[in-house]
Coordinates of C-alpha atoms and ligand atoms in Angstrom, one line a residue:
M1 CA -9.9 11.7 56.0
D2 CA -13.1 10.2 57.3
S3 CA -11.9 6.9 59.0
R4 CA -15.1 5.1 58.0
K5 CA -14.4 6.0 54.4
A6 CA -10.9 4.8 54.8
E7 CA -12.2 1.4 56.0
S8 CA -14.7 1.0 53.3
T9 CA -12.5 2.1 50.4
P10 CA -10.2 -0.8 49.3
S11 CA -6.5 0.1 49.1
R12 CA -5.1 1.2 45.8
A13 CA -3.2 -2.0 45.4
R14 CA -6.5 -4.0 46.0
Q15 CA -8.3 -1.8 43.4
L16 CA -5.6 -2.4 40.8
K17 CA -5.6 -6.1 41.5
D18 CA -9.4 -6.3 41.1
L19 CA -9.3 -4.2 38.0
L20 CA -6.7 -6.5 36.3
Q21 CA -8.5 -9.6 37.3
S22 CA -11.9 -8.3 36.3
K23 CA -13.3 -9.4 32.9
D24 CA -14.5 -5.8 32.2
V25 CA -12.4 -3.4 30.2
T26 CA -9.7 -1.7 32.3
V27 CA -7.6 1.1 30.7
L28 CA -4.5 2.3 32.6
M29 CA -4.0 5.8 31.4
E30 CA -0.5 7.2 31.1
A31 CA 0.4 10.0 33.4
H32 CA 3.8 11.6 33.9
N33 CA 3.4 14.1 36.7
G34 CA 0.9 15.2 39.4
L35 CA -1.2 17.3 37.0
S36 CA -1.6 14.7 34.3
A37 CA -2.5 12.1 37.0
K38 CA -5.2 14.4 38.3
L39 CA -6.5 15.1 34.8
A40 CA -6.6 11.4 34.0
E41 CA -8.7 10.8 37.1
E42 CA -11.0 13.7 36.2
A43 CA -11.4 12.3 32.7
G44 CA -12.8 9.1 34.2
F45 CA -10.0 6.6 34.1
S46 CA -9.8 4.1 36.9
A47 CA -6.0 3.4 36.9
L48 CA -2.8 5.1 35.9
W49 CA 0.3 3.9 34.0
G50 CA 3.5 5.6 35.3
S51 CA 5.1 5.4 32.0
G52 CA 8.9 5.3 31.8
L53 CA 8.8 6.9 28.3
A54 CA 6.5 9.7 29.4
I55 CA 8.1 10.4 32.7
S56 CA 11.5 10.6 31.2
A57 CA 10.3 12.7 28.3
A58 CA 8.6 15.1 30.7
L59 CA 11.9 15.3 32.6
G60 CA 13.6 16.1 29.3
V61 CA 15.7 12.9 29.1
R62 CA 15.7 9.7 27.2
D63 CA 13.8 6.5 28.1
A64 CA 17.1 4.7 28.8
N65 CA 17.3 4.9 32.6
E66 CA 18.9 8.4 32.3
A67 CA 16.5 9.5 35.0
S68 CA 17.5 7.7 38.2
W69 CA 15.0 5.4 39.9
T70 CA 14.8 7.9 42.8
D71 CA 14.0 10.7 40.2
V72 CA 11.1 8.5 39.0
L73 CA 10.0 7.7 42.6
Q74 CA 9.7 11.4 43.3
V75 CA 7.5 11.9 40.3
L76 CA 5.4 9.0 41.4
E77 CA 5.0 10.5 44.8
F78 CA 3.5 13.7 43.3
M79 CA 1.2 11.5 41.1
A80 CA 0.0 9.5 44.1
D81 CA -0.7 12.7 46.0
A82 CA -2.5 14.5 43.2
S83 CA -4.8 11.6 42.3
S84 CA -6.5 8.9 44.3
L85 CA -6.2 6.3 41.4
P86 CA -4.1 3.2 41.7
I87 CA -0.8 3.6 39.8
L88 CA 1.1 0.8 38.1
L89 CA 4.7 1.9 37.7
D90 CA 6.6 1.0 34.6
G91 CA 9.6 -0.1 36.6
D92 CA 11.7 -1.0 33.5
T93 CA 14.1 -3.8 34.5
G94 CA 13.8 -3.0 38.2
Y95 CA 16.9 -0.7 38.0
G96 CA 19.3 -3.5 38.8
N97 CA 19.1 -7.1 40.0
F98 CA 16.7 -8.8 42.4
N99 CA 18.1 -6.8 45.3
N100 CA 17.4 -3.5 43.7
V101 CA 13.9 -4.7 42.9
R102 CA 13.3 -5.5 46.6
R103 CA 14.1 -2.0 47.6
L104 CA 12.1 -0.6 44.8
V105 CA 9.0 -2.5 45.9
R106 CA 9.4 -1.3 49.5
K107 CA 9.7 2.3 48.4
L108 CA 6.7 2.1 46.1
E109 CA 4.5 0.6 48.8
Q110 CA 5.6 3.4 51.1
R111 CA 4.3 5.9 48.5
Q112 CA 1.0 4.1 47.9
V113 CA 1.9 3.0 44.4
A114 CA -0.3 0.0 43.7
G115 CA 2.0 -2.1 41.6
V116 CA 5.1 -2.4 39.5
C117 CA 5.7 -3.7 36.0
L118 CA 9.1 -5.3 35.4
E119 CA 10.4 -6.1 31.9
D120 CA 12.8 -8.9 30.9
K121 CA 15.6 -6.8 29.4
L122 CA 18.9 -5.6 30.8
F123 CA 19.8 -2.5 32.7
P124 CA 20.1 0.1 31.3
K125 CA 17.1 -0.6 29.1
T126 CA 16.1 1.2 25.9
N127 CA 12.6 1.9 24.8
S128 CA 11.1 -1.1 23.1
F129 CA 10.4 0.8 19.9
I130 CA 14.0 1.7 19.4
D131 CA 16.2 -0.9 17.6
G132 CA 13.9 -3.6 18.9
E133 CA 15.8 -6.5 17.2
K134 CA 19.0 -5.4 19.0
Q135 CA 17.4 -5.6 22.4
V136 CA 19.0 -8.1 24.7
L137 CA 16.7 -10.1 26.9
A138 CA 17.4 -11.2 30.5
Q139 CA 17.9 -14.8 31.2
V140 CA 14.6 -16.4 32.1
D141 CA 15.7 -17.7 35.5
E142 CA 17.3 -14.5 36.5
F143 CA 14.2 -12.5 35.6
A144 CA 11.8 -15.1 37.3
G145 CA 14.0 -14.6 40.4
K146 CA 13.3 -10.9 40.2
I147 CA 9.6 -11.5 40.1
R148 CA 9.8 -13.9 43.1
A149 CA 11.9 -11.4 45.0
A150 CA 9.3 -8.7 44.3
K151 CA 6.4 -10.9 45.5
D152 CA 8.4 -12.0 48.6
T153 CA 9.1 -8.4 49.5
Q154 CA 5.7 -6.8 49.2
A155 CA 4.2 -6.0 52.6
D156 CA 0.6 -5.7 51.2
S157 CA -0.5 -9.0 49.7
D158 CA -2.5 -7.0 47.1
F159 CA 0.5 -5.1 45.7
V160 CA 0.6 -6.0 42.0
V161 CA 3.6 -7.3 40.2
V162 CA 3.3 -7.4 36.4
A163 CA 5.8 -9.4 34.4
R164 CA 6.5 -8.0 30.9
T165 CA 8.0 -10.1 28.2
E166 CA 9.8 -8.4 25.4
A167 CA 10.2 -11.7 23.4
F168 CA 8.2 -10.3 20.4
I169 CA 10.0 -7.0 20.6
A170 CA 13.4 -8.6 20.4
G171 CA 12.3 -10.8 17.5
W172 CA 12.4 -14.1 19.4
G173 CA 8.8 -15.1 18.4
L174 CA 5.8 -16.8 19.9
E175 CA 7.4 -19.8 21.5
E176 CA 9.9 -17.7 23.5
A177 CA 7.1 -15.4 24.5
L178 CA 5.0 -18.3 25.8
L179 CA 7.9 -19.9 27.6
R180 CA 8.8 -16.7 29.3
A181 CA 5.2 -15.7 30.2
T182 CA 4.7 -19.2 31.7
A183 CA 7.9 -19.0 33.8
Y184 CA 6.9 -15.5 35.1
A185 CA 3.4 -16.6 35.9
E186 CA 4.8 -19.6 37.9
A187 CA 7.2 -17.2 39.7
G188 CA 4.1 -15.4 41.0
A189 CA 3.4 -12.6 38.6
D190 CA -0.1 -11.2 39.0
C191 CA -0.4 -10.2 35.4
I192 CA 1.6 -10.7 32.2
L193 CA 2.3 -7.9 29.8
V194 CA 3.0 -9.1 26.3
H195 CA 4.5 -6.3 24.2
S196 CA 4.5 -6.1 20.4
K197 CA 5.7 -3.6 17.9
R198 CA 3.7 -5.0 15.0
K199 CA 1.2 -2.7 13.3
D200 CA -1.5 -5.4 13.7
S201 CA -2.6 -7.7 16.4
Q202 CA -1.0 -10.9 15.1
D203 CA 1.6 -11.4 17.9
I204 CA -1.0 -10.8 20.6
M205 CA -3.7 -12.9 19.0
S206 CA -1.4 -15.9 18.5
F207 CA -0.1 -15.5 22.0
M208 CA -3.7 -15.6 23.4
E209 CA -4.5 -18.7 21.4
H210 CA -2.0 -20.6 23.4
W211 CA -2.2 -18.8 26.8
T212 CA -4.0 -21.2 29.2
Y213 CA -3.0 -19.7 32.5
A214 CA -5.5 -17.9 34.7
T215 CA -3.0 -15.1 35.1
P216 CA -4.5 -12.1 33.3
V217 CA -2.8 -10.4 30.3
V218 CA -2.4 -6.7 29.7
I219 CA -1.3 -5.1 26.4
V220 CA 0.1 -1.8 25.1
P221 CA -1.6 -1.1 21.7
T222 CA 0.5 1.9 20.8
K223 CA 1.6 0.4 17.5
Y224 CA -1.7 -1.2 16.6
P225 CA -4.2 1.6 17.6
T226 CA -6.7 0.7 14.8
E227 CA -7.4 -2.7 16.2
P228 CA -10.7 -2.5 18.1
I229 CA -10.7 -3.3 21.8
A230 CA -13.6 -5.6 21.2
S231 CA -11.5 -8.1 19.2
F232 CA -9.0 -8.3 22.1
M233 CA -11.9 -8.8 24.5
E234 CA -13.0 -11.7 22.4
A235 CA -9.5 -13.1 22.6
G236 CA -9.5 -12.9 26.4
I237 CA -7.7 -9.6 27.0
S238 CA -9.5 -6.9 29.0
N239 CA -6.6 -4.9 30.2
F240 CA -5.1 -2.1 28.1
I241 CA -2.3 0.4 28.7
F242 CA -2.8 3.7 26.9
A243 CA 0.9 4.3 27.3
N244 CA 1.8 7.7 26.0
Q245 CA -1.2 9.6 24.8
A246 CA -1.1 12.2 27.6
I247 CA 2.5 13.2 27.0
R248 CA 1.9 13.3 23.2
S249 CA -1.1 15.6 23.7
V250 CA 1.1 17.9 25.8
I251 CA 3.8 17.9 23.1
T252 CA 1.4 18.7 20.3
T253 CA -0.4 21.5 22.2
L254 CA 2.8 23.1 23.4
Q255 CA 4.3 22.9 19.9
T256 CA 1.2 24.6 18.4
N257 CA 0.7 27.3 21.0
L258 CA 4.3 28.2 21.7
G259 CA 4.9 28.3 18.0
K260 CA 2.0 30.8 17.6
L261 CA 3.2 32.9 20.5
A262 CA 6.8 33.0 19.3
K263 CA 5.6 34.0 15.8
T264 CA 3.0 36.6 16.7
R265 CA 4.2 37.9 20.1
D266 CA 0.5 38.2 20.7
L267 CA -1.0 36.6 23.8
M268 CA -4.4 36.7 22.1
A269 CA -3.1 34.2 19.5
V270 CA -3.7 31.5 22.1
E271 CA -5.8 33.1 24.8
H272 CA -9.1 31.4 23.9
D273 CA -7.5 28.0 23.2
I274 CA -5.9 27.4 26.6
A275 CA -7.0 26.8 30.2
T276 CA -7.7 29.8 32.3
V277 CA -5.6 30.7 35.3
D278 CA -8.7 30.0 37.4
E279 CA -8.8 26.5 36.0
I280 CA -5.2 26.0 37.3
F281 CA -6.3 27.2 40.7
R282 CA -9.2 24.8 40.7
L283 CA -6.9 21.9 39.8
Q284 CA -4.6 23.0 42.6
D285 CA -7.7 23.1 45.0
V286 CA -6.8 26.6 46.1
Q287 CA -10.3 26.8 47.8
E288 CA -9.2 24.1 50.3
L289 CA -6.2 26.3 51.2
K290 CA -8.4 29.3 51.7
R291 CA -10.7 27.3 54.0
S292 CA -7.8 26.0 56.0
E293 CA -6.3 29.4 56.3
K294 CA -9.4 30.5 58.1
L295 CA -9.0 27.5 60.5
Y296 CA -5.3 27.8 61.2
L297 CA -4.0 31.3 60.5
P298 CA -4.5 34.1 63.1
T299 CA -8.0 35.5 63.1
P300 CA -8.9 38.8 61.5
E301 CA -8.2 40.6 64.8
G302 CA -4.6 40.4 63.7
D303 CA -5.4 42.2 60.5
V304 CA -4.4 45.8 60.9
R305 CA -5.5 48.3 58.3
G306 CA -3.7 51.5 57.4
L307 CA -5.4 54.8 56.3
I308 CA -3.4 57.7 54.9
L309 CA -4.9 61.1 54.8
A310 CA -3.5 62.7 51.7
A311 CA -6.2 65.1 50.4
T312 CA -4.6 68.5 50.9
Q313 CA -2.6 70.4 48.3
G314 CA 0.1 71.8 50.7
D315 CA 2.3 74.8 50.2
F316 CA 4.6 73.5 47.6
G317 CA 4.2 76.1 44.8
E318 CA 5.2 74.9 41.4
L319 CA 5.9 71.4 42.6
V320 CA 2.2 70.6 43.1
Q321 CA 0.9 71.9 39.8
D322 CA 0.0 68.4 38.6
K323 CA 0.0 66.3 41.7
P324 CA -0.6 66.6 45.4
K325 CA 2.2 66.7 47.9
A326 CA 1.8 63.0 48.8
M327 CA 3.0 62.2 45.3
L328 CA 6.1 64.5 45.4
F329 CA 9.3 62.5 45.2
L330 CA 11.6 62.1 48.2
H331 CA 14.7 60.0 47.7
G332 CA 13.5 58.2 44.5
K333 CA 9.9 57.6 45.4
P334 CA 6.6 59.5 46.2
I335 CA 6.2 60.4 49.8
I336 CA 3.1 58.2 50.0
S337 CA 5.2 55.2 49.0
W338 CA 7.3 55.7 52.1
H339 CA 4.1 55.2 54.1
V340 CA 2.9 52.3 52.1
E341 CA 6.3 50.5 52.4
A342 CA 6.5 51.3 56.1
F343 CA 3.1 49.8 56.7
R344 CA 3.9 46.7 54.6
R345 CA 7.1 46.1 56.5
Q346 CA 5.0 45.9 59.7
G347 CA 2.6 43.4 58.1
V348 CA -0.1 46.0 57.4
K349 CA -1.3 44.8 54.0
K350 CA -4.7 46.6 53.6
I351 CA -4.0 50.2 53.1
G352 CA -6.4 53.0 52.2
V353 CA -5.7 56.5 51.0
V354 CA -8.0 59.5 51.1
R355 CA -7.3 61.7 48.1
G356 CA -8.5 65.2 47.2
F357 CA -6.3 67.6 45.4
K358 CA -5.3 66.2 42.0
K359 CA -6.6 62.9 43.0
E360 CA -6.1 61.4 39.6
A361 CA -2.3 61.6 40.2
V362 CA -2.6 59.3 43.2
K363 CA -2.7 55.9 41.7
L364 CA -0.3 53.5 43.4
A365 CA -1.4 49.9 42.7
G366 CA -2.9 47.7 45.5
L367 CA -4.3 50.5 47.6
D368 CA -8.0 51.3 48.4
Y369 CA -8.9 54.8 47.5
F370 CA -11.4 57.3 49.0
D371 CA -12.0 60.8 47.7
N372 CA -12.6 64.0 49.5
D373 CA -13.7 66.1 46.6
E374 CA -14.3 69.1 48.9
F375 CA -10.7 69.1 50.0
A376 CA -10.4 72.9 49.4
D377 CA -13.1 73.8 52.0
T378 CA -12.8 70.9 54.4
G379 CA -10.3 69.5 56.9
E380 CA -8.9 66.2 58.1
L381 CA -12.1 65.1 59.9
F382 CA -14.1 65.4 56.7
S383 CA -11.4 63.3 54.9
L384 CA -11.6 60.7 57.6
Y385 CA -15.3 60.7 57.3
Q386 CA -15.1 59.7 53.6
A387 CA -13.3 56.5 54.6
R388 CA -15.6 55.8 57.6
D389 CA -16.7 52.4 56.3
Y390 CA -13.0 51.4 56.0
L391 CA -12.6 51.8 59.8
Q392 CA -12.8 48.2 60.8
G393 CA -10.6 46.2 63.2
D394 CA -7.3 47.7 64.3
T395 CA -6.6 50.7 62.2
I396 CA -3.6 53.0 62.0
I397 CA -4.4 56.5 60.7
A398 CA -1.5 58.5 59.3
Y399 CA -1.1 62.0 58.0
G400 CA 0.1 61.8 54.4
D401 CA 2.8 64.5 54.9
I402 CA 5.0 62.9 57.5
I403 CA 7.7 60.4 57.3
F404 CA 8.8 58.3 60.2
D405 CA 11.2 55.5 61.3
D406 CA 9.8 52.0 61.3
F407 CA 10.2 51.5 65.0
I408 CA 7.5 54.1 65.7
L409 CA 4.9 52.3 63.8
Q410 CA 6.1 49.0 65.2
R411 CA 5.7 50.3 68.8
L412 CA 2.3 51.8 68.1
L413 CA 1.2 48.4 66.8
T414 CA 2.2 46.7 69.9
H415 CA 1.0 49.4 72.3
G416 CA -1.8 47.3 73.7
E417 CA -5.5 47.8 73.1
G418 CA -7.5 50.9 72.7
I419 CA -6.5 54.2 71.2
S420 CA -3.0 55.5 71.1
I421 CA -0.9 58.2 69.5
A422 CA 2.8 58.7 68.9
V423 CA 4.1 61.8 70.7
D424 CA 7.5 63.4 70.1
A425 CA 8.9 64.3 73.5
A426 CA 11.8 66.1 71.9
W427 CA 9.5 68.5 70.0
K428 CA 11.3 71.6 71.2
M429 CA 14.5 70.5 69.6
R430 CA 12.9 70.4 66.1
K431 CA 13.1 74.2 66.0
R432 CA 9.9 74.4 63.9
T433 CA 8.2 77.8 63.3
D434 CA 4.9 76.5 61.9
P435 CA 2.0 78.5 63.2
V436 CA 0.0 75.3 63.7
R437 CA 1.6 72.4 65.5
D438 CA -0.2 69.5 67.0
L439 CA 1.1 70.0 70.5
V440 CA -0.2 67.8 73.3
V441 CA -0.4 67.7 77.0
T442 CA 0.0 64.2 78.5
E443 CA 0.0 62.8 82.0
G444 CA 1.6 59.8 83.6
L445 CA 5.0 58.3 83.0
D446 CA 6.3 56.9 79.8
D447 CA 9.5 55.2 80.7
P448 CA 10.4 52.5 78.2
I449 CA 12.0 50.4 81.0
G450 CA 9.7 51.2 83.8
E451 CA 6.2 52.5 84.2
T452 CA 4.8 53.1 80.7
H453 CA 1.3 54.3 81.1
C454 CA 0.9 57.8 79.8
T455 CA -2.3 59.3 78.5
L456 CA -3.4 62.3 76.5
V457 CA -5.0 65.3 78.3
K458 CA -5.6 67.6 75.3
A459 CA -4.2 68.2 71.9
G460 CA -4.0 70.8 69.1
S461 CA -4.9 74.4 69.1
A462 CA -6.1 74.1 72.7
V463 CA -2.5 73.6 73.9
S464 CA 0.0 76.4 74.3
A465 CA 3.7 75.9 73.8
E466 CA 4.3 76.6 77.5
E467 CA 2.1 73.8 78.8
A468 CA 2.9 71.3 76.0
S469 CA 4.7 68.1 76.9
G470 CA 5.1 66.8 73.4
E471 CA 4.0 67.0 69.8
W472 CA 1.7 64.5 68.1
I473 CA 3.5 63.3 65.0
G474 CA 0.3 62.4 63.0
L475 CA 0.1 58.6 63.7
L476 CA -3.0 57.4 65.5
R477 CA -4.0 53.9 66.3
L478 CA -7.6 53.0 66.8
G479 CA -7.9 49.5 68.3
A480 CA -10.5 47.0 67.1
D481 CA -12.3 47.5 70.5
K482 CA -12.7 51.2 69.9
I483 CA -13.2 51.5 66.1
E484 CA -17.0 51.3 66.2
M485 CA -17.2 53.9 68.9
V486 CA -15.1 56.2 66.7
R487 CA -17.2 55.6 63.7
G488 CA -20.2 56.4 65.8
L489 CA -18.6 59.7 66.9
L490 CA -18.0 60.7 63.3
E491 CA -21.6 59.9 62.4
K492 CA -22.8 61.9 65.3
L493 CA -20.7 64.9 64.3
A494 CA -22.1 64.6 60.7
Q495 CA -25.6 64.8 62.0
E496 CA -25.3 67.2 65.0
E497 CA -22.3 69.3 64.2
P498 CA -21.7 69.2 60.5
E499 CA -19.5 72.3 60.5
V500 CA -17.1 70.7 63.0
L501 CA -16.9 67.6 60.9
R502 CA -16.2 69.7 57.8
K503 CA -13.6 72.0 59.2
G504 CA -12.2 70.0 62.1
D505 CA -8.8 68.4 62.4
L506 CA -7.7 65.2 64.0
P507 CA -6.6 66.8 67.3
Q508 CA -10.2 67.9 67.7
L509 CA -11.3 64.3 67.4
L510 CA -8.7 63.3 70.0
N511 CA -10.1 66.0 72.4
R512 CA -13.6 64.8 71.8
L513 CA -12.5 61.3 72.7
V514 CA -10.8 62.4 75.9
D515 CA -13.8 64.6 76.8
A516 CA -16.0 61.5 76.4
G517 CA -13.9 59.7 79.0
E518 CA -12.0 57.6 76.5
E519 CA -8.4 56.9 77.3
V520 CA -5.9 57.9 74.6
G521 CA -2.6 56.3 75.3
A522 CA 0.5 58.4 74.5
L523 CA 3.6 56.6 73.2
H524 CA 6.6 58.8 73.5
I525 CA 9.4 58.9 71.0
Y526 CA 12.3 61.3 70.6
G527 CA 12.6 62.6 67.1
H528 CA 13.0 60.1 64.2
W529 CA 10.2 61.6 62.1
R530 CA 9.6 64.6 59.9
D531 CA 6.8 66.9 58.8
L532 CA 6.7 67.7 55.1
D533 CA 4.4 70.7 55.3
D534 CA 5.9 72.9 52.6
Q535 CA 8.6 73.2 49.9
K536 CA 11.2 74.1 52.5
D537 CA 10.5 70.9 54.5
L538 CA 10.8 68.8 51.3
L539 CA 14.0 70.4 50.2
A540 CA 15.5 69.9 53.7
A541 CA 14.4 66.2 53.7
R542 CA 15.8 65.7 50.2
A543 CA 19.1 67.2 51.4
G544 CA 19.0 65.1 54.5
R545 CA 18.9 68.1 56.8
Ligands
SPV1 C1 6.4 3.1 28.5 O1 5.3 3.7 28.4 O2 7.4 3.6 28.9 C2 6.4 1.7 28.1 C3 5.6 1.2 27.0 O3 7.2 1.0 28.6 S1 6.6 1.4 25.6 O4 7.0 2.7 25.4 O5 5.7 0.9 24.5 O6 7.7 0.5 25.7
MG2 MG1 8.7 1.9 29.6

């Protein structure tokens, strides 16, 4: 917060005190949680009433001290955080004697609650509108002692203590009300709340005719809502507590809308009558969180993208009649899901897929899709070219027909900057007979506990089995520092050698990079991955062979 603003804005306690002392109308609007506190502020109220009735109702219990005072305090804390308005807590009887009141005041001040209203009944209290005549009042002296204790305890001299007399509620009449109000004002109360359950203003008006103290009065006109505010103003009252209209609004709205939903099972029965989800986000100030994330979370360099090349049909006979090989099931899920989950486990959230054959069958949620509609006549480079705009920041490119252990992706992600590929050094043991394998020649040492710098010399069809030092498994990392250069290379191919772009494979791209003097790091692994080139491969994988 701006410190100058903090200096110039009076404390919430000061604001409440000023409001209660002012001769202008002040309405303290009931709120019972953070959201209603915020909505009351947005509606234009200048102070809040932390109603015991409403808070207990919202918690699903009775207004009879069934919620503990610390339960109430917790609700107040949310209210004070969600709204900047001063809050007057309905502190019931103070949850005990003078000693409990002292601790309550300390805790309220710590939570920026502006004041507390204490009523002259006995703990545990009952709501004033229930069996009013049976309500037992506290002894005047004992209650005045509570008020003094509260005033002596407050650290901020502006903290407000309102003394509430229930003399009318308990049927004790005007004289008792005046006697009590006087004793409480003399004990130091900042304001007197005179409560009445009459359907007219007679109790209140007769009280005001005799009230001569400067101590302001506040009333709760729940039972006499038809009486105009102006007539109370004339009688010298300018403070009003709208004590329960928020919780009653909630109850009515929920009863209506939940009833409709239960009856119709149709979301459209209420859709246009209720707040949008975006409105919830606005009230929660999600925008602020987004701004802060930019400030405090790692920068986009840390955002790695994944791109899966899955355009080809593959040699899978009957199995790929209606879907490409990437969508064939392996151990309960499509092959492509294995990729997606592996990426997500490593924190790669933005994942793109280049589709081609039977593209409509590739429709996993949450992925970005690119289409190579010429999949039948083109190769991997052309598929990659379709997603060229997606190549931003660190990107991992994966063949769609391999599966691999997590550690390979994890090591590739932490393999420093630049371009790197995962190479299987145990390639001879795989006993593959495919005519085309992405064999590679590398140089340097790749010893996990020693020297680890090893680079690609050449890859793909240019490499014979005799000279090969490994097999590229189909995982390529393009670092953020190289991604633009690679995009440029693809564009150059598109313009100058379109046939190479159309027919070429990824090893050709790797060779071009090496020829251009780029270093392609080779990360060696020993097995722990599989090709799924054809039906035989898939059946072997399904059988765990
Ligand atoms: C409350 O809002 O909890 C009050 C006012 O104390 S009343 O319900 O009228 O007692
Ligand atoms: Mg109450």
